Each structure stands twice: as C-alpha cells, then as structure tokens.
CSV table of C-alpha atoms in Angstrom, one decimal:
chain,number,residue,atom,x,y,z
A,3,UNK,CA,-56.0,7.2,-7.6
A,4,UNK,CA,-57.4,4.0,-6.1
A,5,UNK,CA,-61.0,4.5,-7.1
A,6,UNK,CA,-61.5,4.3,-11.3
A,7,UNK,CA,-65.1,6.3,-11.0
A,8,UNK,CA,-62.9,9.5,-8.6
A,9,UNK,CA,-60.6,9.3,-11.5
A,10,UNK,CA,-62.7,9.7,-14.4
A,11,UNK,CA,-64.8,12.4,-12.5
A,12,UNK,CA,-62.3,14.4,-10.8
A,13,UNK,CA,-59.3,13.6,-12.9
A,14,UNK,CA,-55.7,12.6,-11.7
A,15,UNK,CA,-53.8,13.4,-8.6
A,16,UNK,CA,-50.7,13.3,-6.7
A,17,UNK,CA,-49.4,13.6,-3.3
A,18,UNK,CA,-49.7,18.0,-3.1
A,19,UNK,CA,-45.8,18.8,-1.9
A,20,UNK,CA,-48.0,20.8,1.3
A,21,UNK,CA,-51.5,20.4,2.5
A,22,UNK,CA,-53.6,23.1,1.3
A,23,UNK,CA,-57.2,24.3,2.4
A,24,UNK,CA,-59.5,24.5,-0.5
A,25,UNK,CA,-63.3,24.1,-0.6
A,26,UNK,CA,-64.3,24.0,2.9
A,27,UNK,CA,-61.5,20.9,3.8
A,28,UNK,CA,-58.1,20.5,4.0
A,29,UNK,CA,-56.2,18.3,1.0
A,30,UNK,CA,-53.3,16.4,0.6
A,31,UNK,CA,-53.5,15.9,-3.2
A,32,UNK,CA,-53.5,17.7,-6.3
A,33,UNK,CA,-54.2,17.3,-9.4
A,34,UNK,CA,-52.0,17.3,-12.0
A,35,UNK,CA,-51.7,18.5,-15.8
A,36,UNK,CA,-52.2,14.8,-17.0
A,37,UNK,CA,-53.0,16.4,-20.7
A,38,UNK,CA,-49.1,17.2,-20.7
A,39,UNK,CA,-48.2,13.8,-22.0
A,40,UNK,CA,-51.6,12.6,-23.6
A,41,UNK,CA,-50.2,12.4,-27.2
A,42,UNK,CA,-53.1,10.2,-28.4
A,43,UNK,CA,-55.2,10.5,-32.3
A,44,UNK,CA,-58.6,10.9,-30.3
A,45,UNK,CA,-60.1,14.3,-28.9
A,46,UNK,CA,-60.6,14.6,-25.4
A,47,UNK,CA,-63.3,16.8,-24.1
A,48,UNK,CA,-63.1,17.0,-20.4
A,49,UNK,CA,-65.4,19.0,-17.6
A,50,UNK,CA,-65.5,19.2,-13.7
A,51,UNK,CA,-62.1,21.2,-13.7
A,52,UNK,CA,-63.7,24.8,-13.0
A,53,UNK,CA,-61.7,26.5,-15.9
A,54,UNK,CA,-62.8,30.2,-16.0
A,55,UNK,CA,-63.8,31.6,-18.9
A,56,UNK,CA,-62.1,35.3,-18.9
A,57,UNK,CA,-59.1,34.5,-17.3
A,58,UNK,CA,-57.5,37.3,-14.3
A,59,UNK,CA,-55.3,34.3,-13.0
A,60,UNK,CA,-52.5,35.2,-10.7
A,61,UNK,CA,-51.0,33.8,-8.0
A,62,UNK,CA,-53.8,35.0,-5.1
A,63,UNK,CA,-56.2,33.0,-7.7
A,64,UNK,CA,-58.3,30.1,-6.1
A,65,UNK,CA,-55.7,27.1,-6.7
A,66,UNK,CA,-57.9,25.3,-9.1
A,67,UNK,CA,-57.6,28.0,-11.7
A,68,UNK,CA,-53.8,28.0,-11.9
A,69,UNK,CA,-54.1,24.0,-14.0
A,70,UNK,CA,-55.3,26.6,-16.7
A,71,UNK,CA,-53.3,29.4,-15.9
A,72,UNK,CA,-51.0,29.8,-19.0
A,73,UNK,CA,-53.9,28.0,-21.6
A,74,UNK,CA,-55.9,30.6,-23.3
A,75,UNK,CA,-59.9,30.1,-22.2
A,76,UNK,CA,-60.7,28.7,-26.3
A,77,UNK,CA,-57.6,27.2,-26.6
A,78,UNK,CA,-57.0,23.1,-27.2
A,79,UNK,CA,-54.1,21.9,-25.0
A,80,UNK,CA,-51.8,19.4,-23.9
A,81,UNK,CA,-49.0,17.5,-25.7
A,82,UNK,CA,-51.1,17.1,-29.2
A,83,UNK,CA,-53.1,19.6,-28.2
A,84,UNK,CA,-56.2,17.3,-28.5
A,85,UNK,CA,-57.8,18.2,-25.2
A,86,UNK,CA,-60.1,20.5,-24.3
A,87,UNK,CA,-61.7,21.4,-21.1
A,88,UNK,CA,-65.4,23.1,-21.2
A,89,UNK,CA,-66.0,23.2,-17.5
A,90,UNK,CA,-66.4,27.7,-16.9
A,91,UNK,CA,-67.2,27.4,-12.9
A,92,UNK,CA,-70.8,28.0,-13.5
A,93,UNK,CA,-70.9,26.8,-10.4
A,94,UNK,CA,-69.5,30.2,-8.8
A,95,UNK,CA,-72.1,32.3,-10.6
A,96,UNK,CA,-74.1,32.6,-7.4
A,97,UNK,CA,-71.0,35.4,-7.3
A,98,UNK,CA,-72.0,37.1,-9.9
A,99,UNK,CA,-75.9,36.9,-9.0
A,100,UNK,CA,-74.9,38.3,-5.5
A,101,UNK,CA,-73.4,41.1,-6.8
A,102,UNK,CA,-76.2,42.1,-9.5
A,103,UNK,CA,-73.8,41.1,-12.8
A,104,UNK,CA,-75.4,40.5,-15.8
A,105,UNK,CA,-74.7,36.9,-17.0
A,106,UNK,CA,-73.1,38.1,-20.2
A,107,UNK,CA,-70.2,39.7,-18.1
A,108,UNK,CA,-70.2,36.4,-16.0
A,109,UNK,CA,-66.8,34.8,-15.8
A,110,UNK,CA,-68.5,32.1,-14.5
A,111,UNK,CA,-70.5,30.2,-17.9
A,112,UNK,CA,-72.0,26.9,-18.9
A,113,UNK,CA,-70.1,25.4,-21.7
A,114,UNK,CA,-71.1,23.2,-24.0
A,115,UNK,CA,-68.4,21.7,-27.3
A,116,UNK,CA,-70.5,22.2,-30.5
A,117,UNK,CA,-68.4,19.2,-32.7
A,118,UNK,CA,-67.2,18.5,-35.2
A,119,UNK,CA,-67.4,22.4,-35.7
A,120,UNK,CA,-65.1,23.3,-32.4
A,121,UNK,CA,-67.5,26.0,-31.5
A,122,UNK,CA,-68.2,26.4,-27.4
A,123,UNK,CA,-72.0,27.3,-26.9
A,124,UNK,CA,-72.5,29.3,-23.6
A,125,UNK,CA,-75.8,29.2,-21.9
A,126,UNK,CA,-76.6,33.0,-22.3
A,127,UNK,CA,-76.6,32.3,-25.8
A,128,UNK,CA,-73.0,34.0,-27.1
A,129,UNK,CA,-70.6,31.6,-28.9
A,130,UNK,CA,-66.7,31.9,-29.5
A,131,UNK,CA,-64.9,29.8,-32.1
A,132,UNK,CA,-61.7,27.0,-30.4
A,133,UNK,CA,-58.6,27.8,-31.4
A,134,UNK,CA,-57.9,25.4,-34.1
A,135,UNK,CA,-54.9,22.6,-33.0
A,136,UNK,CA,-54.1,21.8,-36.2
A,137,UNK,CA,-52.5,25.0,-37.0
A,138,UNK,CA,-50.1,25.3,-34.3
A,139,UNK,CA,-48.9,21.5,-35.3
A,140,UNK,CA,-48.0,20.1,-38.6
A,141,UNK,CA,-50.9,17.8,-40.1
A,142,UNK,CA,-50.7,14.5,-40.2
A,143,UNK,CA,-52.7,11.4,-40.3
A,144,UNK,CA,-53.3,11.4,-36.3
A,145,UNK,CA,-53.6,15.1,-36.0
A,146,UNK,CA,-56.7,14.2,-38.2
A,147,UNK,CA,-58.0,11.9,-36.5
A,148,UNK,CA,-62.5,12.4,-36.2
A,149,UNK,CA,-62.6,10.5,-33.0
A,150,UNK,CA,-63.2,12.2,-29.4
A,151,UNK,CA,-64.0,11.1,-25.9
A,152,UNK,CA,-66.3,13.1,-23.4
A,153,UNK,CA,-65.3,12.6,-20.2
C-alpha cells in the first residue's frame, strides 16, 4: 500500500489473516473487494485481476478467482455498481493450448470494454452484451453520469 504505481496496477491489499502460497511465492497480503464501497458518478474499468470468463468457482478454485466469485462474468459491480473488471486470465490460456481447446471454449479470453455501448469484445471475435447497472438501481443524476476511468 506504500507504493502508488503497485496500487494502481495490482489494486489494494491488506494484511491476508494467514500466509498463503500463490504464484510460485508465499504472500502475506490480499487484496480486497475495494469496489464494495466505491459509490462514485464515474465508471471504473479495471484489468490485472485474472477474472475468468465462464465461471466454475468453488472453494478448491485458484484464490484469485474467489474476489469474483458471487459477480456474474458480464456483470457491473460494487456499491453503485459502476465497476467493471475486463481482465479473463488470458494469461492461463497456455492451459487450454496444452490441452488442444479450441479458443472459443477458452475460459481464459482477452477482454476488451466496447463504450459507451457496454459491449465486451473478446479476441476470438464473439461479443456478449454487460449487464446494464442502471436497471438493478433507480436512475438518477449520478447513476448517469458519461464519465469512466481505465485503470
């Protein structure tokens, strides 16, 4: 939490309550749902959080998926549900190639936000539609808002 750029890039932790070994090292922090209490009138369109795209979350899940666990993979979140997170783990897909999957059956996708439209873009060409904020909150002058930040 000391370094601004770690922040930005990697998002915001706290003291885990029990080291954990993830990603070759063990760590000592984790990060946290920081979306939970963003109740700003900007959109927030975040990456580098290794979201998967069709979701088979359980408890024996990599630890990294469980931030997303109960947020449906099109789905805006947090407090104003303003947020939005288009990082799929296409990082993993060397999984997929290893096992002779076809990318469209990848859980593991390159993401890109198509705005102001709220359509995700996926590298192998397919496109799904966000679940629109607005309707699962009352409209109102912030909830209106144009403005997002890509982080």
């Amino acid at each position: 939490m000391i370094n601004p750029f770690k922040v930005l890039t990697s998002g915001v932790e706290q003291r885990a309550p029990a080291p954990f070994y993830a990603g070759g090292r063990w760590r000592f922090s984790d990060r946290i749902k920081w979306w939970d209490h963003y109740e700003g009138p900007d959109h927030i369109v975040i990456g580098h959080y290794w979201r998967l795209y069709r979701q088979q979350i359980t408890q024996a899940s990599p630890r990294y998926t469980q931030l997303f666990k109960s947020i449906p993979s099109t789905a805006w979140f947090g407090a104003s549900d303003k947020v939005f997170c288009v990082d799929y783990s296409v990082g993993a897909r060397w999984r997929d190639r290893k096992a002779n999957r076809p990318i469209s059956a990848s859980r593991f996708k390159l993401g890109a936000l198509r705005w102001p439209e709220r359509i995700l873009v996926f590298d192998d060409g397919s496109q799904a539609l966000t679940t629109p904020e607005i309707a699962k909150k009352k409209p109102g002058p912030a909830q209106n808002s144009p403005g997002f930040f890509l982080f």
